[in-house]
Tab-separated table of C-alpha atoms and ligand atoms in Angstrom:
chain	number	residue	atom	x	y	z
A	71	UNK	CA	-37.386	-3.408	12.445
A	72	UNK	CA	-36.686	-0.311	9.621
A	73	UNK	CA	-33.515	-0.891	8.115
A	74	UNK	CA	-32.357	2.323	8.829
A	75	UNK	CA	-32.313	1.549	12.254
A	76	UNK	CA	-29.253	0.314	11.859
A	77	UNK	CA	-26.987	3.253	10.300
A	78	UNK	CA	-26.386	4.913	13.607
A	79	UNK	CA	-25.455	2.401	15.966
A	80	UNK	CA	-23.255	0.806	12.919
A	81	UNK	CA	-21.687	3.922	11.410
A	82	UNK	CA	-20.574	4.528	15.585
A	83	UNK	CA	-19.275	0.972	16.214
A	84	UNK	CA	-16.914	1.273	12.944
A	85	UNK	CA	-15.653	4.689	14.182
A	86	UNK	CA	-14.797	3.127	17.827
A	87	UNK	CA	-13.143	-0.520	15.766
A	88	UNK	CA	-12.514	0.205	12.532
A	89	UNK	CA	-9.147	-1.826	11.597
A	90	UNK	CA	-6.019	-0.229	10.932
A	91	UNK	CA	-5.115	-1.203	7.402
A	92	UNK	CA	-2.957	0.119	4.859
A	93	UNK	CA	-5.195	1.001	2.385
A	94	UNK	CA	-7.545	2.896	4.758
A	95	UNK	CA	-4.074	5.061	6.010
A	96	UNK	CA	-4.736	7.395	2.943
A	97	UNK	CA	-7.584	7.135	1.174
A	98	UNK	CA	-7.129	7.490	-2.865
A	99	UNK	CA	-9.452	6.252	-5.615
A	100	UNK	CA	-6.203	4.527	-7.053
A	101	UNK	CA	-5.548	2.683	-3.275
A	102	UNK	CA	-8.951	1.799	-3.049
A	103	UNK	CA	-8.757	-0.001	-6.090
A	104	UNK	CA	-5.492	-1.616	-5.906
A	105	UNK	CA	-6.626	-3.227	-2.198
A	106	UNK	CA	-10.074	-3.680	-3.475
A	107	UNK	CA	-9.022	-6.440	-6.475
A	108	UNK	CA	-6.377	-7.698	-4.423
A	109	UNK	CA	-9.213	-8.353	-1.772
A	110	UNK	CA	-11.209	-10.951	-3.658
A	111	UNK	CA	-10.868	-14.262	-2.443
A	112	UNK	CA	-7.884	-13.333	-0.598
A	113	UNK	CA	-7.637	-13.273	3.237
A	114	UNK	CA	-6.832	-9.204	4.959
A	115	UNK	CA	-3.788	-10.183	6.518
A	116	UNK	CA	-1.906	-12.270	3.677
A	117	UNK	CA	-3.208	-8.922	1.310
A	118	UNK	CA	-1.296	-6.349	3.937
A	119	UNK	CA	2.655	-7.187	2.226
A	120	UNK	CA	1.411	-7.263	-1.302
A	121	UNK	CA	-0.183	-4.094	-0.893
A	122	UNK	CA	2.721	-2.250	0.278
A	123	UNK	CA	4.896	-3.847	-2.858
A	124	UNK	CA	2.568	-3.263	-5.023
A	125	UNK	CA	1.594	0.699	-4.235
A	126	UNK	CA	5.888	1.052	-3.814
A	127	UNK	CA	6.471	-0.187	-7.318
A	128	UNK	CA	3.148	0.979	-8.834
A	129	UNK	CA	2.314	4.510	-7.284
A	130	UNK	CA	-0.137	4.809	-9.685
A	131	UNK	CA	-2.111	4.424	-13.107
A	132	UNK	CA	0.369	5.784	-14.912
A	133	UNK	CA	3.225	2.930	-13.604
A	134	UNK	CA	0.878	0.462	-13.959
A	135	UNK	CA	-0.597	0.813	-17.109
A	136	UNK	CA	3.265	0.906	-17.984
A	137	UNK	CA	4.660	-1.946	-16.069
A	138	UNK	CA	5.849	-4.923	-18.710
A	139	UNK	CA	3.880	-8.485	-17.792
A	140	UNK	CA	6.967	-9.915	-16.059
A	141	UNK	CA	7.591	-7.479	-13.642
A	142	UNK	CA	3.578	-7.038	-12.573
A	143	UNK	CA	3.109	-11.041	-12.262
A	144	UNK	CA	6.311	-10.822	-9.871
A	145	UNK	CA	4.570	-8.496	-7.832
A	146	UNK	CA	1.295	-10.735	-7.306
A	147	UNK	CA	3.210	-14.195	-7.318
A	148	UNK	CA	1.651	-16.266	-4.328
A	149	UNK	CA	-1.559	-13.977	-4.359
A	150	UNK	CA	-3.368	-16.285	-7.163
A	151	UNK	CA	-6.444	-15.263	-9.369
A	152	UNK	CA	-3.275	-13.603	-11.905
A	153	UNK	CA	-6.348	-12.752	-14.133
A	154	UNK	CA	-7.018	-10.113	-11.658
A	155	UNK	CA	-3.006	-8.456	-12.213
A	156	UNK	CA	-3.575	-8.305	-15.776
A	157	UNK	CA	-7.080	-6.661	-15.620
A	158	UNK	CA	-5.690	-4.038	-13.181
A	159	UNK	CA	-2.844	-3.323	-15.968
A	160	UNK	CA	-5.681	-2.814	-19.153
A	161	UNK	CA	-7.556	-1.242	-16.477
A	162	UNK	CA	-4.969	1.584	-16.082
A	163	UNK	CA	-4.287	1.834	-19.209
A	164	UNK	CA	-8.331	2.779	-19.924
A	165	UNK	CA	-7.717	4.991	-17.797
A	166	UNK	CA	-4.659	6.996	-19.184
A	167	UNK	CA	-6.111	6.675	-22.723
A	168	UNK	CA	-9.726	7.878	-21.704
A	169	UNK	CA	-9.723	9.216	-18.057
A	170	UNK	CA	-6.510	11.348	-18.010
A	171	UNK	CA	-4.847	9.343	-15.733
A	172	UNK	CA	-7.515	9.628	-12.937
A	173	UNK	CA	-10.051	6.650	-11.932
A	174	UNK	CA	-13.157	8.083	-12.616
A	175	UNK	CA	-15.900	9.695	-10.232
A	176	UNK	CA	-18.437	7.439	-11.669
A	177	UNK	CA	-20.086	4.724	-10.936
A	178	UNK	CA	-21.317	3.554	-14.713
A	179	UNK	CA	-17.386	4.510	-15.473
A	180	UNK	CA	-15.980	2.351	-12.917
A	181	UNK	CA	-18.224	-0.462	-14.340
A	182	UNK	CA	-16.906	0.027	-17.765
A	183	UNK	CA	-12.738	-0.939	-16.720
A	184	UNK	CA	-12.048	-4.744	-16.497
A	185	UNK	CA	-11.999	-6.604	-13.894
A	186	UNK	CA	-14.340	-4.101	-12.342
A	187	UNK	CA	-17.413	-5.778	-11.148
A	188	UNK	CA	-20.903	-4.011	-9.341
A	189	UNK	CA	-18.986	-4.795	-5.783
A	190	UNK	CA	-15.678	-3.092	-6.697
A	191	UNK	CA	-17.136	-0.182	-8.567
A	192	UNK	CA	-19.545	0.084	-5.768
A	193	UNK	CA	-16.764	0.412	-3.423
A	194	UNK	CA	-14.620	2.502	-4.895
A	195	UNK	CA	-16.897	4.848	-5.723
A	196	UNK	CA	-18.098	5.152	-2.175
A	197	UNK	CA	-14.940	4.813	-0.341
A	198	UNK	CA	-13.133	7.027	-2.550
A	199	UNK	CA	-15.522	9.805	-3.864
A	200	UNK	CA	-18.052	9.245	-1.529
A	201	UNK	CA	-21.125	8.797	-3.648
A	202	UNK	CA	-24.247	6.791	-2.457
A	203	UNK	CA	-23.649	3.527	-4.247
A	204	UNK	CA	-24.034	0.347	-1.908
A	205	UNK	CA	-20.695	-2.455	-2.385
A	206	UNK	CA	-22.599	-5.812	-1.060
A	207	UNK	CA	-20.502	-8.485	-0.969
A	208	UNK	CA	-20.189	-11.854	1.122
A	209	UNK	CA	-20.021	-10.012	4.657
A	210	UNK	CA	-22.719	-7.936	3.805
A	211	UNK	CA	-25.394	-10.218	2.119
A	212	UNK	CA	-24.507	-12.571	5.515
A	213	UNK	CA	-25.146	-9.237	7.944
A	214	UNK	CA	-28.372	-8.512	6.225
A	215	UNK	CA	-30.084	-12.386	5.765
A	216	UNK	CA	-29.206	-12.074	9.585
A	217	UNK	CA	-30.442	-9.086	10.614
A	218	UNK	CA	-33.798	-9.538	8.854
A	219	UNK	CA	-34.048	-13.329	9.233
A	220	UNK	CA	-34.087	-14.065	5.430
A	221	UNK	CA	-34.011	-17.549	4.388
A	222	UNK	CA	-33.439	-16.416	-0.048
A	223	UNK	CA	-30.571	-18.041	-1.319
A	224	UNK	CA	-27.968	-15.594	-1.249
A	225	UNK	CA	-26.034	-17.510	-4.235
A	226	UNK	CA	-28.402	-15.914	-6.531
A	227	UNK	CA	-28.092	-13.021	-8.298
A	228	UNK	CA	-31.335	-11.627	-8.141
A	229	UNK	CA	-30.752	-11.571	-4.587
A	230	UNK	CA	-27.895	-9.889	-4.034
A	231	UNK	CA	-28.905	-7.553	-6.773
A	232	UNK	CA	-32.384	-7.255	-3.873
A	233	UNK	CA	-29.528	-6.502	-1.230
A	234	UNK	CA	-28.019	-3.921	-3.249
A	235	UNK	CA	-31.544	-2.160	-3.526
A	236	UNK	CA	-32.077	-2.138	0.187
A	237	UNK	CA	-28.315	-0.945	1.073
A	238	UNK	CA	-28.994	1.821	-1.366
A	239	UNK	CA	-32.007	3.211	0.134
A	240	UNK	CA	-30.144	3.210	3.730
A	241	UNK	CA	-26.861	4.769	2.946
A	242	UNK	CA	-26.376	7.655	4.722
A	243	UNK	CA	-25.996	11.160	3.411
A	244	UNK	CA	-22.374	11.964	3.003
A	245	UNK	CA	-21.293	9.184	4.513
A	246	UNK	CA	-21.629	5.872	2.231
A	247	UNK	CA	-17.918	5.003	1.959
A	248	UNK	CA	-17.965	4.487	6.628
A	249	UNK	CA	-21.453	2.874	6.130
A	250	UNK	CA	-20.486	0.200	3.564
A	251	UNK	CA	-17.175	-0.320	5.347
A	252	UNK	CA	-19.018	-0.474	8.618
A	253	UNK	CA	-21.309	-3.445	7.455
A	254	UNK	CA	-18.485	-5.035	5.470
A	255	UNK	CA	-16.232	-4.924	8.809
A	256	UNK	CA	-19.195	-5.758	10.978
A	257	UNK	CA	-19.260	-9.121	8.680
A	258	UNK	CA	-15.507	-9.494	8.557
A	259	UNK	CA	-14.855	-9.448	12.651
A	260	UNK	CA	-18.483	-10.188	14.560
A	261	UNK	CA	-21.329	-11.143	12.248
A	262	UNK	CA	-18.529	-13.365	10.586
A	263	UNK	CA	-18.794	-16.607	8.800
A	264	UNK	CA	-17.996	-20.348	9.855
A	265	UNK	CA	-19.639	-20.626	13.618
A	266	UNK	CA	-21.330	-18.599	15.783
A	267	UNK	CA	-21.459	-14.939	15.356
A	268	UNK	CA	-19.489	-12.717	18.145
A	269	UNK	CA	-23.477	-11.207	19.049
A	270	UNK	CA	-22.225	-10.472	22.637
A	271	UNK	CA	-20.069	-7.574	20.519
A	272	UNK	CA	-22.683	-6.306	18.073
A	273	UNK	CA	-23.626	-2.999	18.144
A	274	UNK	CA	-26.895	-4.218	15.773
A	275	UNK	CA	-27.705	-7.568	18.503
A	276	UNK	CA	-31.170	-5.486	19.713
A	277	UNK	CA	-32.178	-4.971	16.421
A	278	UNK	CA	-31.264	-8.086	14.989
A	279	UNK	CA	-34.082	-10.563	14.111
A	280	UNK	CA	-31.839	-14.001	13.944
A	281	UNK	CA	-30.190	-13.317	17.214
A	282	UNK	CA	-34.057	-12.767	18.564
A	283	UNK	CA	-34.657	-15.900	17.805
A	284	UNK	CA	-31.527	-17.268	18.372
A	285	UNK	CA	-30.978	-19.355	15.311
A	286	UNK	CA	-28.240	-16.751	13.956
A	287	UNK	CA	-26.162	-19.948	12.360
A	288	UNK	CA	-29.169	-20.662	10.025
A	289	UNK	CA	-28.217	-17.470	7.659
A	290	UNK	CA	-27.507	-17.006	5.353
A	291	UNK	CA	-29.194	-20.068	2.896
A	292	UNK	CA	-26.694	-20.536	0.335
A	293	UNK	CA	-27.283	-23.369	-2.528
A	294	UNK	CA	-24.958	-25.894	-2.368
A	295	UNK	CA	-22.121	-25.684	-4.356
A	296	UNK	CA	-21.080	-27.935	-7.096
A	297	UNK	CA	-18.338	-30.467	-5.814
A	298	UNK	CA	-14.713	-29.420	-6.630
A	299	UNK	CA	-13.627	-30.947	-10.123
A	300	UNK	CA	-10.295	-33.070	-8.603
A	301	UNK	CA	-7.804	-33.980	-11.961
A	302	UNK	CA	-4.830	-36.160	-11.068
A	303	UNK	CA	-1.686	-35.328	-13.263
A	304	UNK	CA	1.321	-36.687	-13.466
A	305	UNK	CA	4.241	-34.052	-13.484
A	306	UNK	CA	7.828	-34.541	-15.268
A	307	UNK	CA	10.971	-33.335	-13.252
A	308	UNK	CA	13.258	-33.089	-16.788
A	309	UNK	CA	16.750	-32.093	-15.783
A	310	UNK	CA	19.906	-32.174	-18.752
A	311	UNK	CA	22.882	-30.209	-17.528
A	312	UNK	CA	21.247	-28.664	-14.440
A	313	UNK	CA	18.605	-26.884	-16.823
A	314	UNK	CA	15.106	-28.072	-15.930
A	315	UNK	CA	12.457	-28.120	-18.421
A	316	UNK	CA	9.600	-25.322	-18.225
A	317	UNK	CA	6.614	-24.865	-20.512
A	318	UNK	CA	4.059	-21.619	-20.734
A	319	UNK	CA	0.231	-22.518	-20.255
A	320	UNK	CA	-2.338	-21.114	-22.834
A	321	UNK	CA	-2.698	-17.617	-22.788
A	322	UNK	CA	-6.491	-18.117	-21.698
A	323	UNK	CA	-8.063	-20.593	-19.126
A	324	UNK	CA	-6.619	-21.354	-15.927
A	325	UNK	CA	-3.728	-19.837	-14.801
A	326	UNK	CA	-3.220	-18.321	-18.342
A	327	UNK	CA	0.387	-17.405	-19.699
A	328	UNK	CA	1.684	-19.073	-16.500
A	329	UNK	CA	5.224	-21.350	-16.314
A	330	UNK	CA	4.119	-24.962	-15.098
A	331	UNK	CA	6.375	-28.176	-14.869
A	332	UNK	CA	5.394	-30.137	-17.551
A	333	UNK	CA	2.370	-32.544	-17.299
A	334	UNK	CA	0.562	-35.253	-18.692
A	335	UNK	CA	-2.927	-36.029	-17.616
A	336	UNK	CA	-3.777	-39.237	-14.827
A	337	UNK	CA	-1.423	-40.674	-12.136
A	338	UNK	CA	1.332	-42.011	-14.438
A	339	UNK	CA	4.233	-44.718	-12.900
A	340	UNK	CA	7.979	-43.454	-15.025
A	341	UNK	CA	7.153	-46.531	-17.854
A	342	UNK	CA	3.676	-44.514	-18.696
A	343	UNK	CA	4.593	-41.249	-18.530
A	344	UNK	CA	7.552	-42.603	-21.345
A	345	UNK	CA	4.803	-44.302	-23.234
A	346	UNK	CA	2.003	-41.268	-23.183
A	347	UNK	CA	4.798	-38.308	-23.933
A	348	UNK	CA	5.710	-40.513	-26.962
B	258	LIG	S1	-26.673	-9.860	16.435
B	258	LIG	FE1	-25.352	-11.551	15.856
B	258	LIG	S2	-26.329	-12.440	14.059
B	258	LIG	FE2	-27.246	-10.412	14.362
B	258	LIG	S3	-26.026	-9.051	13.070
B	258	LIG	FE3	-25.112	-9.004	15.097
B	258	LIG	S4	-23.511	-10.571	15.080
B	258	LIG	FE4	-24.850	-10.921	13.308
């Protein structure tokens, strides 16, 4: 099969079941972004409220890059990953100081703000400008190993950087934001991950050399990953005249500049947690 088999039956599924989200109601570079970041590692429907905050509070760079710390870690409390709030804010600020207030139409650009990564910039800058730059990210690299029956290791880079080769020389003229959201959404709802793909549904099923041989569940080969790090704590409830005790976390590391409970490392009984706070 040639890749570019593909574009047409794809681009014409997505138009027929695209999903009716927010951020695809009006298109704008600034939208794009916003839904973009707060897509990573975060599941489409818990996204849908925050989005709608967000984009009421913060209609755009100009808010956000002036929005204090407080107020912008209210409006992604629950959503995790705050790193990803506070790049969005130096972000817009980049882009008042250097852009004009506008994202910019450029893909190298887009790479330049933080938080901005080949997948986002990718995105944004064919979703929202409509430039042929390929945004490859879980959905797609599964799609692809799939479609072509590749056993690589999608875990490594030099893969996906292999994927974002071949998406490029398939996008379609004029139309690379629908063609990367069509394989993205294509990943998201049939070709999708944990259990057997929805094939019966695919528009790509005759074309698609792991449903030929109907071993679709063995893509995509992804290297184990390292076992979870588990940490017991023990966590002090300190209470004097209904105040409870708070403390701020390290501005850098994990969950940086964040109010915890206070906490002492191991499982503690009362007695130990006296003895190690001493
Ligand atoms: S035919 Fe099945 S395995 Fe192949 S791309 Fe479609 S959903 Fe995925």
């Amino acid at each position: 099969m040639r890749l570019e088999e593909i574009v047409e039956p794809l681009l014409g599924w997505y138009a027929e079941n695209a999903r009716d989200l927010p951020w695809r109601r009006e298109v704008t570079p600034y939208r794009v972004w916003i839904s973009e970041i707060m897509l990573q590692q975060t599941r489409v429907e818990a996204v849908k409220g925050y989005f709608a905050r967000f984009i009421g509070a913060l209609p755009g760079p100009a808010e956000l890059a002036a929005v204090d710390e407080r107020e912008l870690l209210k409006l992604w409390e629950g959503l995790g990953y705050y790193s990803r709030a506070r790049n969005l804010r130096k972000a817009a600020r980049v882009i008042m100081e250097t852009y004009g207030g506008e994202l910019p139409a450029s893909h190298e650009a887009l790479l330049t703000l933080p938080g901005v990564g080949p997948y986002t910039a990718g995105a944004v800058a064919s979703i929202a400008f409509g430039l042929p730059e390929p945004a490859v990210d879980g959905n797609v690299l599964r799609v692809l190993s799939r479609l072509t029956a590749d056993n690589s290791d999608i875990a490594d880079p030099a893969v996906k950087r292999a994927a974002e080769r071949t998406v490029r020389g398939i996008i379609p003229a004029g139309r690379a934001g629908a063609f990367n959201q069509a394989l993205m959404e294509l990943g998201a709802t049939v070709c999708a991950p944990n259990g057997p793909p929805a094939c019966g549904r695919c528009p790509l099923a005759g074309l698609c050399a792991a449903h030929a041989a109907g071993n679709e569940t063995a893509y995509p080969v992804k290297a184990a990953k390292k076992a979870r790090r588990v940490e017991e704590r023990t966590v002090l409830l300190l209470v004097r005249d209904e105040l409870l005790a708070l403390r701020r976390r390290p501005a850098k590391g994990l969950l940086a500049g964040l109010w915890e409970l206070p906490n002492l490392p191991g499982a503690l009984d009362g007695a130990g947690a006296v003895e190690r706070a001493r």
